[in-house]
Every structure is written in C-alpha cells, then in structure tokens.
Coordinates of C-alpha atoms in Angstrom, one line a residue:
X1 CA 19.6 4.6 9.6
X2 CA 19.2 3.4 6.1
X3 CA 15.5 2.0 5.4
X4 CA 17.2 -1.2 4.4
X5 CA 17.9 -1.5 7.6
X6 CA 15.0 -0.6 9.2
X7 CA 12.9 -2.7 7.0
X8 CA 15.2 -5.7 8.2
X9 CA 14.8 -4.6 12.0
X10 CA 10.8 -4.8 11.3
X11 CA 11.5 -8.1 9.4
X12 CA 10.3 -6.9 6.3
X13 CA 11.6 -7.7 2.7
X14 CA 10.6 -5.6 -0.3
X15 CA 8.9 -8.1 -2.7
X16 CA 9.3 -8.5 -6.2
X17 CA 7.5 -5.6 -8.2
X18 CA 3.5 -6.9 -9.4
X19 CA 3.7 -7.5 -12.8
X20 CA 0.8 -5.4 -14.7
X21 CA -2.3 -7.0 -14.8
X22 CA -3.4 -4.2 -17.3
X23 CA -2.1 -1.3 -19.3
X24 CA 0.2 0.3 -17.2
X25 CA 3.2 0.9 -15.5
X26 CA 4.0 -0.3 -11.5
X27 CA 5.5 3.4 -11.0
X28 CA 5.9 6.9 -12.8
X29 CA 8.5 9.2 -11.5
X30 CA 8.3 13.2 -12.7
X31 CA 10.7 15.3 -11.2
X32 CA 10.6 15.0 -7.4
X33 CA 7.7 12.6 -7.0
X34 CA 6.7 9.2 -7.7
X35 CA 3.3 8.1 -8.1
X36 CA 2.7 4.1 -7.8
X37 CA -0.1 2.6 -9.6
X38 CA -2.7 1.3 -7.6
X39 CA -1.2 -1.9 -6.0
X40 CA -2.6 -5.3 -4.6
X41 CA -1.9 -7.4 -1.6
X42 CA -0.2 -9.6 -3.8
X43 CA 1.9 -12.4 -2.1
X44 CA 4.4 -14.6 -4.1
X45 CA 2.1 -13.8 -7.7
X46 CA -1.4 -14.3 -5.9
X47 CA -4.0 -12.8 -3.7
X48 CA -4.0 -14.0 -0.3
X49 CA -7.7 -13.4 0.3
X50 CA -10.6 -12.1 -2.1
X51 CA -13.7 -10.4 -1.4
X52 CA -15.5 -7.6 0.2
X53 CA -14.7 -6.6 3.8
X54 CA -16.9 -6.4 6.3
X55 CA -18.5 -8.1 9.4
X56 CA -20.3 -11.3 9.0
X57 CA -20.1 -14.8 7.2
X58 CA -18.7 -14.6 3.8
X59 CA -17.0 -11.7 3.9
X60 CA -12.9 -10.7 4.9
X61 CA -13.0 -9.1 8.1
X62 CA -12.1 -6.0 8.6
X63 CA -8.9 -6.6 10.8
X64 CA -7.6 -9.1 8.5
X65 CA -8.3 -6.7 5.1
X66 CA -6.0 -4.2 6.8
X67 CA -3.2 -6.8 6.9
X68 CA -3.5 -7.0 3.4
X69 CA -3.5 -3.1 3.5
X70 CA -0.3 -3.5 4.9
X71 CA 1.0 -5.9 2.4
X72 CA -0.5 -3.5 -0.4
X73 CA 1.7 -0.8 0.6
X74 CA 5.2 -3.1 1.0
X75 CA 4.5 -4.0 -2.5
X76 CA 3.7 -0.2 -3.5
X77 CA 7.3 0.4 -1.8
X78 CA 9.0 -2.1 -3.9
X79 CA 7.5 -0.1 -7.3
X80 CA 9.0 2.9 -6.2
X81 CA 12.4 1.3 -4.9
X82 CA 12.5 -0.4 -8.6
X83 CA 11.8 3.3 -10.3
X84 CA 14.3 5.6 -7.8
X85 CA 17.0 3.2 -7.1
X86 CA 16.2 2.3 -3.6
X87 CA 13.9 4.1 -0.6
X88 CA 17.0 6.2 1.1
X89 CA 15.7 8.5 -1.8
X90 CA 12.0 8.7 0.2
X91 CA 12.3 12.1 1.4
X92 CA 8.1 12.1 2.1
X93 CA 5.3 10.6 1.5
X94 CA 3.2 12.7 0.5
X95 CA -0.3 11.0 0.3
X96 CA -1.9 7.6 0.1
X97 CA -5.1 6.2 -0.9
X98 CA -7.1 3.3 -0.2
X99 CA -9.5 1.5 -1.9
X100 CA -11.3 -0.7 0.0
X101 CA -14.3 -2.9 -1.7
X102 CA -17.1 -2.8 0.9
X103 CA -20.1 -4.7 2.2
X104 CA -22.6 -2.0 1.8
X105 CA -23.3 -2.0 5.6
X106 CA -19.2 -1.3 6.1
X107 CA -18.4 2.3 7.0
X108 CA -14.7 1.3 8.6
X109 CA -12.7 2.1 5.5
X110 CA -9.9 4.3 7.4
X111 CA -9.5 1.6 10.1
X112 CA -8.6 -1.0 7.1
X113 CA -6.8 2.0 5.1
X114 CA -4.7 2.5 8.8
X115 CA -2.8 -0.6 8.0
X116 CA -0.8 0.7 4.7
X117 CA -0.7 4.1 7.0
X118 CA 1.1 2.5 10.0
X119 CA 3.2 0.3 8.0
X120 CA 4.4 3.9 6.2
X121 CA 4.9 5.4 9.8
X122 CA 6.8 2.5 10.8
X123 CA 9.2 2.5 8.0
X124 CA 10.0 6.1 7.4
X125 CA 8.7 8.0 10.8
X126 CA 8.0 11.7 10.4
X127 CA 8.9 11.5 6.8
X128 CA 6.1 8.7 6.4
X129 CA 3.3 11.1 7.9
X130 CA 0.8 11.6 4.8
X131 CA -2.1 13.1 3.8
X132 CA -5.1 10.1 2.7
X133 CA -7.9 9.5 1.2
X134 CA -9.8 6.0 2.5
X135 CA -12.4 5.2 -0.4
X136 CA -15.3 2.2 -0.4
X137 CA -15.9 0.9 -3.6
X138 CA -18.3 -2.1 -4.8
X139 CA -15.2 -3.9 -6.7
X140 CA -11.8 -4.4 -7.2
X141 CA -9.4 -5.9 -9.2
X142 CA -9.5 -9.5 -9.1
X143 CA -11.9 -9.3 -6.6
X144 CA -9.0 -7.9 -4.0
X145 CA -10.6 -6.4 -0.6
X146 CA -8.1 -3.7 -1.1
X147 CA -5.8 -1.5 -3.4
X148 CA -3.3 1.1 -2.3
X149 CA -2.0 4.1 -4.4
X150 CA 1.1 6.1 -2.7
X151 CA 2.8 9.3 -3.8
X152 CA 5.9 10.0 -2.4
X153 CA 8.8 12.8 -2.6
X154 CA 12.5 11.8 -3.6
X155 CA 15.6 13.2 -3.7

C-alpha cells in the first residue's frame, strides 16, 4: 500500500513544509538518508499551544504536548516528502529525537516524545520502528513545548 494511502486511511494530510524561522534548510538529503531540521507543531503557519509541559496550572499538559509531538513529526514528513519526491521512497526510519521544554519537576519526556513515535509506527509499520533519543530542555523555539528531528533511509 502506498503511504498516500495510508496517510488518507488514518485521515492524515501532509501539511505545507514550515518555512525557516532561521538559517536553514527544512531537509538535507546525502546519499541514502535524509535528515529533517528540527520541526515545530506548526498548524496552518502558527503554534497551537506554547509553553513548558508539565503537570499543574500554567503549564501544557503532558498528554496534550504529545499531540503536538504528533503534529511535529507529520510536518517533519512533509520536509522530507518535499526533498525525496514523496514517502514511498521511506525505506526506514532510522531515528528520531525529541525535544521537549520541561517544567523542572517533569521527568515524562518519552511519554510526550511517544506521540511523534506512534504516529511513525502508524504510518510506515516495521519500517517506522527507530531508534530515539527524548531530551528536556529549558526552551524552545518560539516558546514551542516540543521539537522533533527525524532521520530516515530512502531509496
């Protein structure tokens, strides 16, 4: 099955690729593998949410930062569908990570980070089983709760 298809069955669309908010490129492909900058939860030119994930008044909960984990990674896919043509050339993904700007007292990075992971699994099945890093940081662009780098293998 083509992962057009499948990312119509899920009712997913790729979004339009982030434009830059700095100097560099969306993607970089070298031989076999593509290596996405790291990408936002950008939704229609915007963040959908800012701030630092954690539990408790003020901050974006955990369970709703992974949603945006999720929609991190869809836009990561449409970088790489701009620079290969389109994912039927996704032979592997070969490794995410996730940034995830904490509340000091939040440990549950690879719970949020699971989101981008599940939404990979989803799409491409074995072939979207990765190896991951799940970082807290203090900041992030535009204040985003979370930022996702993938690196996958292409035909």
């Amino acid at each position: 099955m083509s992962i057009a298809r499948r990312l119509h069955e899920l009712g997913l669309t790729l979004p339009p690729v982030a434009p830059p908010v700095a100097s560099y490129v969306p993607a970089v492909r070298h031989g076999d593998l593509v290596w996405t900058s790291g990408q936002l939860p950008m939704v229609d030119g915007a963040l959908p949410l800012t701030g630092k994930v954690g539990d408790g008044e003020g901050l974006v909960a955990p369970e709703r930062a992974t949603e945006l984990a999720r929609v991190a990674a869809l836009n990561g896919l449409a970088a790489v569908a701009a620079k290969v043509g389109n994912l039927d050339a996704v032979v592997q993904v070969v490794k995410v990570v996730g940034y995830v700007a904490s509340d000091p007292s939040f440990t549950g990075q690879p719970g949020v980070v699971n989101g981008a992971s599940d939404l990979l699994g989803e799409i491409f099945g074995e072939v979207g089983r990765h190896a991951r890093s799940a970082v807290g940081v203090s900041a992030l662009p535009l204040d985003a709760p979370v930022e996702i780098e993938l690196v996958l293998a292409v035909a």
